[in-house]
Amino acid sequence: MSKKSGLREQNLKTLDPSKLTPLTPEVISRQATINIGTIGHVAHGKSTVVKAISGVQTVRFKNELERNITIKLGYANAKIFCAKDGKVPRPQSYKAYGSSKEDSPPCDAPGYEGAEMELLRHVSFVDCPGHDILMATMLNGAAVMDGALLLIAANESCPQPQTSEHLAAVEIMRLKHIIILQNKIDLISESVAANQHEAITSFIQGTIAEGAPVVPISAQLKYNVDAVCEYIVKKIPVPVRSASYITAAG
């Protein structure tokens, strides 16, 4: 462990490249090993949820900031931790930080401050634009996804045009691992949220997303973001990739 950065050292003199996996602590300490896309209709909260998880604002360019929409693909990395102490209740035991976070930060869940946290995932988010004229850009992003977060705004009817189009796109890509985020629940009543949940369930029937978890969140208020982190860890497997490049580099 590097005392300066709090990150594990990647030393090929002590590591066997043939035994490295996408979840080896020395690997995920410094490198994201899974790509997760954010998809869905324009202004449903894709960039906001990425910022809530990673702390990174993916809307960066002048024309994006002026119009408050994603135009180019946005990228942000995040580390997801879980408290080692099994006494910390779920989902509060899960916490996400930016990519540079040390590997063993203290838990900050109320009543469990200081409990040791374990790094479980290092995720690279691909933030896709939701506007209809930017579907080609979205498809480029879908090509590298291992899983996806489908954002559906709770204060609008479901499905919206790009909700359907983005789901169809990842279905073509045969992307099997999808988590649905019912966003903006802070703007509606409980009964409206329940009715829309039924609409979402009906919408995904017969699609590749059928049976996917539907997580109510408020990305703006960071409500239930810990639950999203737990679902990412438990529902989106990290793909096995070749480590031959490491061997070559050594």
PDB file of C-alpha atoms in Angstrom:
ATOM      1  CA  MET A   1       0.000   0.000   0.000  1.00  0.00           C
ATOM      2  CA  SER A   2       1.377   3.390  -0.961  1.00  0.00           C
ATOM      3  CA  LYS A   3       1.388   5.559   2.179  1.00  0.00           C
ATOM      4  CA  LYS A   4       1.168   8.725   0.107  1.00  0.00           C
ATOM      5  CA  SER A   5      -1.905   7.876  -1.965  1.00  0.00           C
ATOM      6  CA  GLY A   6      -3.544   5.122   0.070  1.00  0.00           C
ATOM      7  CA  LEU A   7      -3.640   2.985  -3.096  1.00  0.00           C
ATOM      8  CA  ARG A   8      -2.253  -0.503  -3.557  1.00  0.00           C
ATOM      9  CA  GLU A   9       1.019  -0.739  -5.466  1.00  0.00           C
ATOM     10  CA  GLN A  10       1.109  -2.486  -8.844  1.00  0.00           C
ATOM     11  CA  ASN A  11       4.530  -4.119  -8.764  1.00  0.00           C
ATOM     12  CA  LEU A  12       5.146  -6.733 -11.442  1.00  0.00           C
ATOM     13  CA  LYS A  13       8.043  -8.079  -9.391  1.00  0.00           C
ATOM     14  CA  THR A  14       5.613  -9.302  -6.746  1.00  0.00           C
ATOM     15  CA  LEU A  15       2.448  -9.813  -8.823  1.00  0.00           C
ATOM     16  CA  ASP A  16       1.818 -12.766 -11.131  1.00  0.00           C
ATOM     17  CA  PRO A  17       0.027 -11.312 -14.204  1.00  0.00           C
ATOM     18  CA  SER A  18      -1.440 -14.712 -15.059  1.00  0.00           C
ATOM     19  CA  LYS A  19      -3.359 -14.696 -11.782  1.00  0.00           C
ATOM     20  CA  LEU A  20      -4.752 -11.174 -12.020  1.00  0.00           C
ATOM     21  CA  THR A  21      -8.517 -10.773 -12.384  1.00  0.00           C
ATOM     22  CA  PRO A  22     -10.798  -7.740 -12.867  1.00  0.00           C
ATOM     23  CA  LEU A  23     -11.433  -7.857  -9.102  1.00  0.00           C
ATOM     24  CA  THR A  24      -7.840  -8.237  -7.896  1.00  0.00           C
ATOM     25  CA  PRO A  25      -7.366  -5.474  -5.278  1.00  0.00           C
ATOM     26  CA  GLU A  26      -4.141  -4.246  -6.913  1.00  0.00           C
ATOM     27  CA  VAL A  27      -6.013  -3.875 -10.205  1.00  0.00           C
ATOM     28  CA  ILE A  28      -9.217  -2.147  -9.095  1.00  0.00           C
ATOM     29  CA  SER A  29      -7.250   0.143  -6.801  1.00  0.00           C
ATOM     30  CA  ARG A  30      -6.092   2.142  -9.827  1.00  0.00           C
ATOM     31  CA  GLN A  31      -8.109   0.915 -12.809  1.00  0.00           C
ATOM     32  CA  ALA A  32     -11.823   0.696 -13.595  1.00  0.00           C
ATOM     33  CA  THR A  33     -12.670  -2.816 -14.805  1.00  0.00           C
ATOM     34  CA  ILE A  34     -16.350  -2.513 -15.735  1.00  0.00           C
ATOM     35  CA  ASN A  35     -18.177  -0.086 -18.037  1.00  0.00           C
ATOM     36  CA  ILE A  36     -21.718   0.930 -17.089  1.00  0.00           C
ATOM     37  CA  GLY A  37     -23.805   3.198 -19.287  1.00  0.00           C
ATOM     38  CA  THR A  38     -26.515   5.631 -18.260  1.00  0.00           C
ATOM     39  CA  ILE A  39     -29.361   5.566 -20.771  1.00  0.00           C
ATOM     40  CA  GLY A  40     -32.856   7.005 -21.055  1.00  0.00           C
ATOM     41  CA  HIS A  41     -34.864   9.988 -22.236  1.00  0.00           C
ATOM     42  CA  VAL A  42     -33.469  13.514 -22.284  1.00  0.00           C
ATOM     43  CA  ALA A  43     -33.493  15.302 -18.886  1.00  0.00           C
ATOM     44  CA  HIS A  44     -34.388  12.168 -16.917  1.00  0.00           C
ATOM     45  CA  GLY A  45     -31.275  12.506 -14.737  1.00  0.00           C
ATOM     46  CA  LYS A  46     -28.532  10.451 -16.393  1.00  0.00           C
ATOM     47  CA  SER A  47     -25.723  12.942 -15.793  1.00  0.00           C
ATOM     48  CA  THR A  48     -27.073  13.793 -12.345  1.00  0.00           C
ATOM     49  CA  VAL A  49     -26.962  10.186 -11.160  1.00  0.00           C
ATOM     50  CA  VAL A  50     -23.401   9.802 -12.449  1.00  0.00           C
ATOM     51  CA  LYS A  51     -22.418  12.893 -10.471  1.00  0.00           C
ATOM     52  CA  ALA A  52     -24.253  11.593  -7.385  1.00  0.00           C
ATOM     53  CA  ILE A  53     -22.237   8.363  -7.527  1.00  0.00           C
ATOM     54  CA  SER A  54     -18.836   9.572  -8.754  1.00  0.00           C
ATOM     55  CA  GLY A  55     -18.773  13.246  -7.827  1.00  0.00           C
ATOM     56  CA  VAL A  56     -17.844  14.042 -11.449  1.00  0.00           C
ATOM     57  CA  GLN A  57     -19.817  16.483 -13.602  1.00  0.00           C
ATOM     58  CA  THR A  58     -19.937  14.898 -17.074  1.00  0.00           C
ATOM     59  CA  VAL A  59     -21.705  17.876 -18.672  1.00  0.00           C
ATOM     60  CA  ARG A  60     -18.615  19.954 -19.393  1.00  0.00           C
ATOM     61  CA  PHE A  61     -18.759  21.645 -22.783  1.00  0.00           C
ATOM     62  CA  LYS A  62     -20.084  25.173 -23.234  1.00  0.00           C
ATOM     63  CA  ASN A  63     -23.006  24.218 -25.468  1.00  0.00           C
ATOM     64  CA  GLU A  64     -23.944  21.412 -23.053  1.00  0.00           C
ATOM     65  CA  LEU A  65     -23.867  23.724 -20.049  1.00  0.00           C
ATOM     66  CA  GLU A  66     -25.906  26.380 -21.845  1.00  0.00           C
ATOM     67  CA  ARG A  67     -28.613  23.889 -22.845  1.00  0.00           C
ATOM     68  CA  ASN A  68     -28.224  21.668 -19.748  1.00  0.00           C
ATOM     69  CA  ILE A  69     -28.140  18.490 -21.809  1.00  0.00           C
ATOM     70  CA  THR A  70     -25.484  15.911 -22.644  1.00  0.00           C
ATOM     71  CA  ILE A  71     -24.365  16.171 -26.277  1.00  0.00           C
ATOM     72  CA  LYS A  72     -21.096  14.233 -26.286  1.00  0.00           C
ATOM     73  CA  LEU A  73     -20.450  10.995 -24.437  1.00  0.00           C
ATOM     74  CA  GLY A  74     -19.436  11.759 -20.862  1.00  0.00           C
ATOM     75  CA  TYR A  75     -17.102   9.639 -18.762  1.00  0.00           C
ATOM     76  CA  ALA A  76     -16.565   9.347 -15.011  1.00  0.00           C
ATOM     77  CA  ASN A  77     -14.969   6.727 -12.786  1.00  0.00           C
ATOM     78  CA  ALA A  78     -16.092   5.739  -9.298  1.00  0.00           C
ATOM     79  CA  LYS A  79     -15.075   3.300  -6.607  1.00  0.00           C
ATOM     80  CA  ILE A  80     -17.778   1.392  -4.736  1.00  0.00           C
ATOM     81  CA  PHE A  81     -17.069   0.246  -1.189  1.00  0.00           C
ATOM     82  CA  CYS A  82     -18.925  -1.831   1.384  1.00  0.00           C
ATOM     83  CA  ALA A  83     -18.422  -1.885   5.137  1.00  0.00           C
ATOM     84  CA  LYS A  84     -16.630  -5.037   6.248  1.00  0.00           C
ATOM     85  CA  ASP A  85     -18.559  -5.023   9.520  1.00  0.00           C
ATOM     86  CA  GLY A  86     -21.702  -7.030   8.848  1.00  0.00           C
ATOM     87  CA  LYS A  87     -23.482  -5.006  11.515  1.00  0.00           C
ATOM     88  CA  VAL A  88     -23.784  -1.952   9.242  1.00  0.00           C
ATOM     89  CA  PRO A  89     -27.312  -2.148   7.757  1.00  0.00           C
ATOM     90  CA  ARG A  90     -27.866  -2.330   4.026  1.00  0.00           C
ATOM     91  CA  PRO A  91     -27.862  -0.321   1.866  1.00  0.00           C
ATOM     92  CA  GLN A  92     -26.093   2.225   4.116  1.00  0.00           C
ATOM     93  CA  SER A  93     -23.116  -0.122   4.180  1.00  0.00           C
ATOM     94  CA  TYR A  94     -22.441   0.775   0.514  1.00  0.00           C
ATOM     95  CA  LYS A  95     -20.718   3.996  -0.466  1.00  0.00           C
ATOM     96  CA  ALA A  96     -19.251   5.405  -3.680  1.00  0.00           C
ATOM     97  CA  TYR A  97     -16.384   7.837  -4.106  1.00  0.00           C
ATOM     98  CA  GLY A  98     -14.339   9.255  -6.945  1.00  0.00           C
ATOM     99  CA  SER A  99     -11.650   7.217  -8.655  1.00  0.00           C
ATOM    100  CA  SER A 100      -8.776   8.671  -6.613  1.00  0.00           C
ATOM    101  CA  LYS A 101     -10.217   7.631  -3.233  1.00  0.00           C
ATOM    102  CA  GLU A 102      -7.910   5.592  -1.003  1.00  0.00           C
ATOM    103  CA  ASP A 103      -8.585   1.854  -0.836  1.00  0.00           C
ATOM    104  CA  SER A 104      -9.696   1.665   2.818  1.00  0.00           C
ATOM    105  CA  PRO A 105     -11.680   4.769   3.783  1.00  0.00           C
ATOM    106  CA  PRO A 106     -13.542   4.807   7.109  1.00  0.00           C
ATOM    107  CA  CYS A 107     -17.286   4.195   7.074  1.00  0.00           C
ATOM    108  CA  ASP A 108     -19.398   7.323   7.582  1.00  0.00           C
ATOM    109  CA  ALA A 109     -22.780   5.659   8.150  1.00  0.00           C
ATOM    110  CA  PRO A 110     -24.423   7.220  11.253  1.00  0.00           C
ATOM    111  CA  GLY A 111     -23.634   5.126  14.301  1.00  0.00           C
ATOM    112  CA  TYR A 112     -20.946   3.130  12.504  1.00  0.00           C
ATOM    113  CA  GLU A 113     -18.345   5.821  11.881  1.00  0.00           C
ATOM    114  CA  GLY A 114     -14.847   4.464  11.525  1.00  0.00           C
ATOM    115  CA  ALA A 115     -15.803   0.921  10.478  1.00  0.00           C
ATOM    116  CA  GLU A 116     -13.446  -0.422   7.819  1.00  0.00           C
ATOM    117  CA  MET A 117     -14.622  -0.292   4.201  1.00  0.00           C
ATOM    118  CA  GLU A 118     -13.663  -2.748   1.457  1.00  0.00           C
ATOM    119  CA  LEU A 119     -13.242  -1.784  -2.205  1.00  0.00           C
ATOM    120  CA  LEU A 120     -15.560  -4.001  -4.288  1.00  0.00           C
ATOM    121  CA  ARG A 121     -15.802  -2.302  -7.689  1.00  0.00           C
ATOM    122  CA  HIS A 122     -14.064   0.351  -9.769  1.00  0.00           C
ATOM    123  CA  VAL A 123     -16.609   1.473 -12.343  1.00  0.00           C
ATOM    124  CA  SER A 124     -16.285   3.558 -15.487  1.00  0.00           C
ATOM    125  CA  PHE A 125     -19.566   5.294 -16.309  1.00  0.00           C
ATOM    126  CA  VAL A 126     -20.478   6.115 -19.909  1.00  0.00           C
ATOM    127  CA  ASP A 127     -23.010   8.948 -19.802  1.00  0.00           C
ATOM    128  CA  CYS A 128     -25.103   8.883 -22.985  1.00  0.00           C
ATOM    129  CA  PRO A 129     -27.099  11.783 -24.459  1.00  0.00           C
ATOM    130  CA  GLY A 130     -30.872  11.372 -24.404  1.00  0.00           C
ATOM    131  CA  HIS A 131     -31.936  13.690 -27.222  1.00  0.00           C
ATOM    132  CA  ASP A 132     -33.392  11.972 -30.301  1.00  0.00           C
ATOM    133  CA  ILE A 133     -30.948  13.621 -32.735  1.00  0.00           C
ATOM    134  CA  LEU A 134     -28.023  12.163 -30.779  1.00  0.00           C
ATOM    135  CA  MET A 135     -28.909   8.461 -31.083  1.00  0.00           C
ATOM    136  CA  ALA A 136     -25.726   7.749 -33.082  1.00  0.00           C
ATOM    137  CA  THR A 137     -23.665   9.057 -30.172  1.00  0.00           C
ATOM    138  CA  MET A 138     -25.653   6.912 -27.752  1.00  0.00           C
ATOM    139  CA  LEU A 139     -25.033   3.805 -29.895  1.00  0.00           C
ATOM    140  CA  ASN A 140     -21.289   4.451 -29.808  1.00  0.00           C
ATOM    141  CA  GLY A 141     -21.504   4.448 -26.029  1.00  0.00           C
ATOM    142  CA  ALA A 142     -23.626   1.289 -25.947  1.00  0.00           C
ATOM    143  CA  ALA A 143     -20.926  -0.605 -27.837  1.00  0.00           C
ATOM    144  CA  VAL A 144     -18.608  -0.576 -24.800  1.00  0.00           C
ATOM    145  CA  MET A 145     -21.164  -1.155 -22.022  1.00  0.00           C
ATOM    146  CA  ASP A 146     -21.090  -4.181 -19.740  1.00  0.00           C
ATOM    147  CA  GLY A 147     -24.292  -3.051 -18.034  1.00  0.00           C
ATOM    148  CA  ALA A 148     -26.645  -0.085 -17.979  1.00  0.00           C
ATOM    149  CA  LEU A 149     -28.638   2.149 -15.665  1.00  0.00           C
ATOM    150  CA  LEU A 150     -31.933   3.025 -17.375  1.00  0.00           C
ATOM    151  CA  LEU A 151     -33.168   6.354 -16.002  1.00  0.00           C
ATOM    152  CA  ILE A 152     -36.932   6.951 -15.997  1.00  0.00           C
ATOM    153  CA  ALA A 153     -38.248  10.222 -14.565  1.00  0.00           C
ATOM    154  CA  ALA A 154     -41.046   9.574 -12.091  1.00  0.00           C
ATOM    155  CA  ASN A 155     -42.790  12.858 -12.910  1.00  0.00           C
ATOM    156  CA  GLU A 156     -43.406  11.922 -16.562  1.00  0.00           C
ATOM    157  CA  SER A 157     -45.404   9.175 -18.232  1.00  0.00           C
ATOM    158  CA  CYS A 158     -43.585   5.971 -19.134  1.00  0.00           C
ATOM    159  CA  PRO A 159     -42.256   5.291 -21.673  1.00  0.00           C
ATOM    160  CA  GLN A 160     -40.952   8.478 -23.247  1.00  0.00           C
ATOM    161  CA  PRO A 161     -39.593   8.230 -26.840  1.00  0.00           C
ATOM    162  CA  GLN A 162     -35.889   7.822 -26.022  1.00  0.00           C
ATOM    163  CA  THR A 163     -36.699   5.517 -23.120  1.00  0.00           C
ATOM    164  CA  SER A 164     -38.013   3.062 -25.701  1.00  0.00           C
ATOM    165  CA  GLU A 165     -35.279   3.773 -28.250  1.00  0.00           C
ATOM    166  CA  HIS A 166     -32.406   3.389 -25.799  1.00  0.00           C
ATOM    167  CA  LEU A 167     -33.820   0.138 -24.433  1.00  0.00           C
ATOM    168  CA  ALA A 168     -34.209  -1.149 -27.997  1.00  0.00           C
ATOM    169  CA  ALA A 169     -30.601  -0.155 -28.715  1.00  0.00           C
ATOM    170  CA  VAL A 170     -29.122  -2.073 -25.783  1.00  0.00           C
ATOM    171  CA  GLU A 171     -31.368  -5.004 -26.662  1.00  0.00           C
ATOM    172  CA  ILE A 172     -29.783  -5.076 -30.120  1.00  0.00           C
ATOM    173  CA  MET A 173     -26.390  -5.003 -28.388  1.00  0.00           C
ATOM    174  CA  ARG A 174     -27.589  -7.965 -26.273  1.00  0.00           C
ATOM    175  CA  LEU A 175     -26.823  -6.118 -23.070  1.00  0.00           C
ATOM    176  CA  LYS A 176     -28.355  -8.310 -20.381  1.00  0.00           C
ATOM    177  CA  HIS A 177     -27.508  -6.490 -17.171  1.00  0.00           C
ATOM    178  CA  ILE A 178     -29.824  -3.528 -16.631  1.00  0.00           C
ATOM    179  CA  ILE A 179     -30.899  -1.669 -13.503  1.00  0.00           C
ATOM    180  CA  ILE A 180     -33.883   0.681 -13.799  1.00  0.00           C
ATOM    181  CA  LEU A 181     -33.757   3.880 -11.770  1.00  0.00           C
ATOM    182  CA  GLN A 182     -37.105   5.563 -11.126  1.00  0.00           C
ATOM    183  CA  ASN A 183     -35.669   9.041 -10.654  1.00  0.00           C
ATOM    184  CA  LYS A 184     -37.120  12.290  -9.285  1.00  0.00           C
ATOM    185  CA  ILE A 185     -39.412  10.585  -6.784  1.00  0.00           C
ATOM    186  CA  ASP A 186     -39.012  13.651  -4.570  1.00  0.00           C
ATOM    187  CA  LEU A 187     -41.263  15.505  -7.034  1.00  0.00           C
ATOM    188  CA  ILE A 188     -44.280  13.188  -6.801  1.00  0.00           C
ATOM    189  CA  SER A 189     -46.593  11.560  -4.272  1.00  0.00           C
ATOM    190  CA  GLU A 190     -46.289   7.968  -3.116  1.00  0.00           C
ATOM    191  CA  SER A 191     -49.424   6.934  -5.035  1.00  0.00           C
ATOM    192  CA  VAL A 192     -48.131   8.455  -8.282  1.00  0.00           C
ATOM    193  CA  ALA A 193     -44.812   6.652  -7.780  1.00  0.00           C
ATOM    194  CA  ALA A 194     -46.630   3.349  -7.260  1.00  0.00           C
ATOM    195  CA  ASN A 195     -48.721   3.836 -10.408  1.00  0.00           C
ATOM    196  CA  GLN A 196     -45.661   4.680 -12.464  1.00  0.00           C
ATOM    197  CA  HIS A 197     -43.849   1.648 -11.069  1.00  0.00           C
ATOM    198  CA  GLU A 198     -46.645  -0.464 -12.533  1.00  0.00           C
ATOM    199  CA  ALA A 199     -46.262   1.354 -15.864  1.00  0.00           C
ATOM    200  CA  ILE A 200     -42.524   0.642 -15.853  1.00  0.00           C
ATOM    201  CA  THR A 201     -43.104  -3.036 -15.095  1.00  0.00           C
ATOM    202  CA  SER A 202     -45.592  -3.244 -17.960  1.00  0.00           C
ATOM    203  CA  PHE A 203     -43.230  -1.390 -20.317  1.00  0.00           C
ATOM    204  CA  ILE A 204     -40.297  -3.768 -19.783  1.00  0.00           C
ATOM    205  CA  GLN A 205     -42.345  -6.956 -20.143  1.00  0.00           C
ATOM    206  CA  GLY A 206     -41.057  -8.993 -23.056  1.00  0.00           C
ATOM    207  CA  THR A 207     -37.860  -6.938 -23.313  1.00  0.00           C
ATOM    208  CA  ILE A 208     -34.309  -7.705 -22.260  1.00  0.00           C
ATOM    209  CA  ALA A 209     -34.992  -5.630 -19.125  1.00  0.00           C
ATOM    210  CA  GLU A 210     -37.877  -7.810 -17.937  1.00  0.00           C
ATOM    211  CA  GLY A 211     -37.286  -8.726 -14.312  1.00  0.00           C
ATOM    212  CA  ALA A 212     -34.720  -5.964 -13.812  1.00  0.00           C
ATOM    213  CA  PRO A 213     -34.788  -4.257 -10.412  1.00  0.00           C
ATOM    214  CA  VAL A 214     -36.599  -0.909 -10.291  1.00  0.00           C
ATOM    215  CA  VAL A 215     -34.958   1.369  -7.735  1.00  0.00           C
ATOM    216  CA  PRO A 216     -36.741   4.581  -6.650  1.00  0.00           C
ATOM    217  CA  ILE A 217     -34.193   7.385  -6.279  1.00  0.00           C
ATOM    218  CA  SER A 218     -33.644  11.107  -6.221  1.00  0.00           C
ATOM    219  CA  ALA A 219     -30.302  11.685  -7.912  1.00  0.00           C
ATOM    220  CA  GLN A 220     -30.486  15.388  -7.100  1.00  0.00           C
ATOM    221  CA  LEU A 221     -30.884  14.701  -3.368  1.00  0.00           C
ATOM    222  CA  LYS A 222     -28.679  11.571  -3.481  1.00  0.00           C
ATOM    223  CA  TYR A 223     -31.568   9.567  -2.019  1.00  0.00           C
ATOM    224  CA  ASN A 224     -31.105   5.790  -2.385  1.00  0.00           C
ATOM    225  CA  VAL A 225     -27.767   6.176  -4.205  1.00  0.00           C
ATOM    226  CA  ASP A 226     -26.348   3.652  -1.727  1.00  0.00           C
ATOM    227  CA  ALA A 227     -28.984   1.162  -2.918  1.00  0.00           C
ATOM    228  CA  VAL A 228     -27.919   1.793  -6.522  1.00  0.00           C
ATOM    229  CA  CYS A 229     -24.335   0.992  -5.536  1.00  0.00           C
ATOM    230  CA  GLU A 230     -25.453  -2.272  -3.930  1.00  0.00           C
ATOM    231  CA  TYR A 231     -27.385  -3.284  -7.044  1.00  0.00           C
ATOM    232  CA  ILE A 232     -24.380  -2.471  -9.252  1.00  0.00           C
ATOM    233  CA  VAL A 233     -22.218  -4.791  -7.149  1.00  0.00           C
ATOM    234  CA  LYS A 234     -24.766  -7.600  -6.950  1.00  0.00           C
ATOM    235  CA  LYS A 235     -26.560  -7.429 -10.311  1.00  0.00           C
ATOM    236  CA  ILE A 236     -23.921  -6.411 -12.882  1.00  0.00           C
ATOM    237  CA  PRO A 237     -21.075  -8.954 -13.079  1.00  0.00           C
ATOM    238  CA  VAL A 238     -17.580  -7.806 -13.956  1.00  0.00           C
ATOM    239  CA  PRO A 239     -16.593  -9.359 -17.313  1.00  0.00           C
ATOM    240  CA  VAL A 240     -13.400 -11.373 -17.577  1.00  0.00           C
ATOM    241  CA  ARG A 241     -10.884  -9.619 -19.784  1.00  0.00           C
ATOM    242  CA  SER A 242      -7.520 -10.741 -21.081  1.00  0.00           C
ATOM    243  CA  ALA A 243      -4.507  -9.740 -19.006  1.00  0.00           C
ATOM    244  CA  SER A 244      -2.104 -10.452 -21.877  1.00  0.00           C
ATOM    245  CA  TYR A 245      -1.336  -6.754 -22.188  1.00  0.00           C
ATOM    246  CA  ILE A 246       0.037  -6.806 -18.634  1.00  0.00           C
ATOM    247  CA  THR A 247       2.290  -9.729 -19.478  1.00  0.00           C
ATOM    248  CA  ALA A 248       3.463  -7.911 -22.581  1.00  0.00           C
ATOM    249  CA  ALA A 249       4.109  -4.766 -20.593  1.00  0.00           C
ATOM    250  CA  GLY A 250       6.208  -6.715 -18.138  1.00  0.00           C
TER     251      GLY A 250
END
